[in-house]
Each structure stands twice: as C-alpha cells, then as structure tokens.
Short mmCIF file of C-alpha atoms in Angstrom, two decimals:
data_model
loop_
_atom_site.label_atom_id
_atom_site.label_comp_id
_atom_site.label_asym_id
_atom_site.label_seq_id
_atom_site.Cartn_x
_atom_site.Cartn_y
_atom_site.Cartn_z
CA PRO A 1 0.00 0.00 0.00
CA LEU A 2 1.04 3.58 -0.68
CA PRO A 3 1.74 5.76 2.36
CA GLY A 4 -0.51 8.52 3.64
CA ARG A 5 -3.36 10.19 1.89
CA ALA A 6 -2.87 10.63 -1.84
CA PRO A 7 -3.06 14.21 -3.17
CA GLU A 8 -5.86 15.37 -5.43
CA GLY A 9 -5.31 14.22 -9.00
CA PHE A 10 -3.48 11.00 -8.10
CA LEU A 11 -4.80 8.21 -10.34
CA GLY A 12 -2.43 5.41 -9.37
CA ALA A 13 0.78 6.14 -11.32
CA VAL A 14 3.89 4.84 -9.54
CA GLY A 15 7.41 5.38 -10.87
CA ASP A 16 9.59 8.16 -12.27
CA PHE A 17 7.96 10.38 -14.91
CA ARG A 18 8.55 13.58 -16.92
CA LEU A 19 5.86 15.78 -18.48
CA GLU A 20 6.45 18.20 -21.37
CA SER A 21 4.26 20.61 -23.33
CA LYS A 22 4.86 22.34 -26.67
CA LEU A 23 2.79 24.68 -28.89
CA VAL A 24 3.52 25.03 -32.63
CA PRO A 25 3.50 27.42 -34.47
CA GLU A 26 4.97 30.16 -32.32
CA ASN A 27 2.68 32.86 -33.82
CA PRO A 28 -0.74 31.35 -34.60
CA LYS A 29 -3.33 33.14 -36.71
CA ALA A 30 -7.11 33.13 -36.36
CA GLY A 31 -8.72 30.30 -38.31
CA GLU A 32 -5.43 28.43 -38.78
CA PRO A 33 -4.49 25.28 -36.84
CA LEU A 34 -1.82 25.02 -34.19
CA THR A 35 -0.69 21.87 -32.37
CA TRP A 36 -0.43 21.48 -28.60
CA THR A 37 1.76 18.44 -27.92
CA LEU A 38 1.76 16.84 -24.48
CA SER A 39 4.35 14.15 -23.71
CA LEU A 40 4.59 11.89 -20.65
CA GLU A 41 7.57 9.56 -20.37
CA GLY A 42 9.40 7.52 -17.80
CA THR A 43 9.56 4.23 -15.98
CA GLY A 44 6.56 3.08 -13.99
CA ASN A 45 3.44 0.99 -13.80
CA TRP A 46 2.25 1.73 -17.38
CA PRO A 47 0.40 -1.62 -17.66
CA MET A 48 -1.87 -0.48 -14.80
CA GLY A 49 -3.39 2.21 -17.03
CA VAL A 50 -1.07 5.21 -16.59
CA ALA A 51 -2.37 7.88 -18.98
CA LEU A 52 -1.82 11.47 -20.00
CA PRO A 53 -3.68 13.98 -17.84
CA PRO A 54 -6.66 15.75 -19.43
CA ARG A 55 -6.34 19.34 -20.63
CA ALA A 56 -8.79 22.21 -20.39
CA VAL A 57 -9.37 24.14 -23.61
CA PRO A 58 -11.27 27.46 -23.84
CA GLU A 59 -14.55 27.26 -25.76
CA ASP A 60 -13.36 29.75 -28.39
CA LEU A 61 -10.80 27.24 -29.64
CA ARG A 62 -12.09 24.49 -31.91
CA THR A 63 -10.31 21.20 -31.32
CA ILE A 64 -9.67 18.14 -33.41
CA ARG A 65 -9.76 14.89 -31.49
CA PRO A 66 -6.19 14.02 -30.50
CA ARG A 67 -4.21 10.98 -31.48
CA ILE A 68 -2.06 9.28 -28.84
CA GLU A 69 1.22 7.71 -29.85
CA ARG A 70 2.67 5.02 -27.61
CA ASP A 71 6.41 4.38 -27.66
CA PHE A 72 7.70 1.56 -25.45
CA ALA A 73 11.03 -0.25 -25.56
CA GLU A 74 10.71 -3.73 -27.07
CA GLY A 75 10.11 -6.26 -24.32
CA ASP A 76 9.87 -3.57 -21.62
CA LEU A 77 6.31 -2.69 -20.60
CA PHE A 78 7.49 -0.38 -17.82
CA THR A 79 9.61 2.18 -19.72
CA GLY A 80 7.99 4.29 -22.36
CA ARG A 81 6.32 7.43 -23.55
CA LEU A 82 2.87 8.70 -24.50
CA VAL A 83 2.60 11.65 -26.88
CA GLU A 84 -0.68 13.36 -27.70
CA ASP A 85 -1.05 16.03 -30.40
CA LEU A 86 -4.15 18.16 -29.96
CA VAL A 87 -4.95 20.43 -32.91
CA LEU A 88 -6.45 23.78 -31.85
CA ILE A 89 -8.07 26.29 -34.20
CA PRO A 90 -8.48 29.79 -32.73
CA GLU A 91 -11.61 31.47 -34.07
CA HIS A 92 -10.58 35.05 -33.20
CA GLU A 93 -7.41 37.05 -32.81
CA GLY A 94 -6.36 38.03 -29.30
CA GLU A 95 -4.67 36.63 -26.21
CA VAL A 96 -5.33 33.04 -25.12
CA LEU A 97 -4.14 31.61 -21.83
CA LEU A 98 -4.26 27.84 -21.57
CA ASP A 99 -4.58 26.23 -18.15
CA PRO A 100 -1.65 24.33 -16.67
CA VAL A 101 -1.61 20.53 -16.99
CA ARG A 102 -0.80 18.46 -13.89
CA PHE A 103 0.27 14.84 -13.47
CA VAL A 104 0.45 13.33 -9.97
CA TYR A 105 2.40 10.15 -9.25
CA PHE A 106 4.07 8.30 -6.39
CA ASP A 107 7.89 8.18 -6.46
CA PRO A 108 8.90 4.86 -4.83
CA VAL A 109 12.58 5.87 -4.54
CA GLY A 110 11.82 9.13 -2.71
CA GLU A 111 8.81 7.51 -1.02
CA ARG A 112 6.59 10.54 -1.67
CA TYR A 113 3.91 11.84 -4.01
CA GLU A 114 5.11 14.20 -6.75
CA THR A 115 3.19 16.62 -8.96
CA LEU A 116 4.48 17.55 -12.40
CA GLU A 117 3.03 20.70 -13.93
CA VAL A 118 3.49 22.32 -17.33
CA GLN A 119 2.21 25.82 -18.04
CA PRO A 120 1.75 26.39 -21.79
CA ARG A 121 2.92 29.80 -22.94
CA ARG A 122 0.36 32.55 -23.56
CA LEU A 123 -0.84 32.54 -27.15
CA SER A 124 -1.03 35.78 -29.05
CA VAL A 125 -3.33 34.95 -31.96
CA GLY A 126 -2.88 37.22 -34.98
CA PRO A 127 -5.44 38.09 -37.62
CA GLY A 128 -6.16 35.27 -40.05
CA ARG A 129 -6.68 35.21 -43.80
CA THR A 130 -10.33 36.22 -43.39
CA GLN A 131 -9.54 39.01 -40.94
CA THR A 132 -7.54 42.20 -41.25
CA ALA A 133 -5.96 44.11 -38.42
CA ALA A 134 -7.86 47.25 -39.42
CA ALA A 135 -11.26 45.55 -39.69
CA THR A 136 -11.15 43.51 -36.50
CA ALA A 137 -10.28 44.72 -33.01
CA PRO A 138 -8.40 42.19 -30.84
CA VAL A 139 -10.73 40.02 -28.76
CA ALA A 140 -9.63 38.45 -25.48
CA LEU A 141 -10.59 34.79 -25.51
CA PRO A 142 -12.03 33.69 -22.16
CA ALA A 143 -10.87 30.55 -20.40
CA ALA A 144 -14.33 30.06 -18.91
CA LYS A 145 -16.21 26.78 -19.27
CA PRO A 146 -13.19 24.73 -20.35
CA ALA A 147 -13.76 21.35 -21.91
CA ALA A 148 -11.50 18.52 -20.80
CA VAL A 149 -9.82 16.99 -23.80
CA THR A 150 -8.18 13.60 -23.84
CA GLY A 151 -8.68 10.63 -26.01
CA ASP A 152 -7.47 8.30 -28.68
CA THR A 153 -8.28 8.08 -32.36
CA THR A 154 -6.99 6.23 -35.38
CA MET A 155 -6.86 9.32 -37.58
CA ALA A 156 -4.13 8.91 -40.18
CA MET A 157 -1.29 11.42 -40.38
CA SER A 158 -2.36 12.44 -43.89
CA ASP A 159 -5.85 13.25 -42.55
CA ARG A 160 -4.36 15.37 -39.76
CA ASP A 161 -2.18 17.35 -42.15
CA ALA A 162 -5.01 18.06 -44.59
CA GLY A 163 -6.31 20.97 -42.50
CA PRO A 164 -9.65 21.55 -40.83
CA ALA A 165 -11.67 21.97 -44.03
CA ALA A 166 -10.80 18.44 -45.20
CA LEU A 167 -11.62 16.73 -41.91
CA PRO A 168 -14.87 14.87 -41.33
CA ALA A 169 -17.26 16.70 -38.98
CA ASP A 170 -17.12 13.86 -36.41
CA LEU A 171 -13.45 14.67 -35.74
CA LEU A 172 -14.19 18.23 -34.68
CA VAL A 173 -14.87 18.45 -30.96
#
C-alpha cells in the first residue's frame, strides 16, 4: 500500500515520470491550426493504465480529437512514452491563456507523491486570412467553461495534415 493520503489528481501512477508541453507554431493566426503536444515519459506501472492527464481548452478554440502515440522499448512494458497532439483552431485574434496541466504520481525511490506541472505559454493569436488588423479589433478569448480533452483516435497522419476543411465533422470536438 502507498503511504498517507494521496493528493488530489493522483490516479495510481507509480514510478519516475517527466511531463512536457509544446505549442507550434509560435505565432498562430485566427482560423489556422496550431498543435499542442503533451508528452509523458518515464519508468513506472504503465500496464496499470497510466495515462496522460486531461487538458482544459477554452470554448473559443475548436479542437480536433487528438491521437495518442505510444512508444515503449521492445520487451519492456514499464519504460515508455505517451505523446498526444491536440490540434487547436483559434476562431478570433487576441490573447489566449491555456490552463496548466498536472500529473500526480508516487515516487517509490523518494517515497513521496510528486506533482508535475506544465504551463503552456500565452498565445497571441494574430489576424487570419479572413480578418484584417484594421477591420477587427483584438478580442480576449475567455478561459471560462473549459472542456476537458483527452482521447485516442486512429486518424491517419495524412488526414491530420489536410487541415480543418478536409476533416470529417465527427473529428471536430
């Protein structure tokens, strides 16, 4: 049994983990996709259902259901990495602040609970092809009513790269 009372957000992960977050492109434009990549890697009890933590996304960002890539060493179920690319499409120009993502696990070497947290950088969304700086005043995108996003899909890479107009409606969240 694990010691003491587990902190909020602990879902049973035991081991040594690292959490990373990346947003590409650096300067997104309204109506154009950007990718928020979340990566969790390390050694631990992966076979017990260790998963990426969910993310909150403001309502003014359309999302395309993410695809999770699993990368584990051959013959080693306990060392690996999960990578999830979430495609976001800002509908308006302005500032967007994404909530931090937290992953809580128990470190058996240190014999304590640990919390990893990544804070995505603030997005400054520029005017898109259908907007001009003169015609549209910047709009601050609220972070209210976030939707938790996590999941798995079998969307092919060529489908992901085609852009939002070419994607089936059931992939838009």
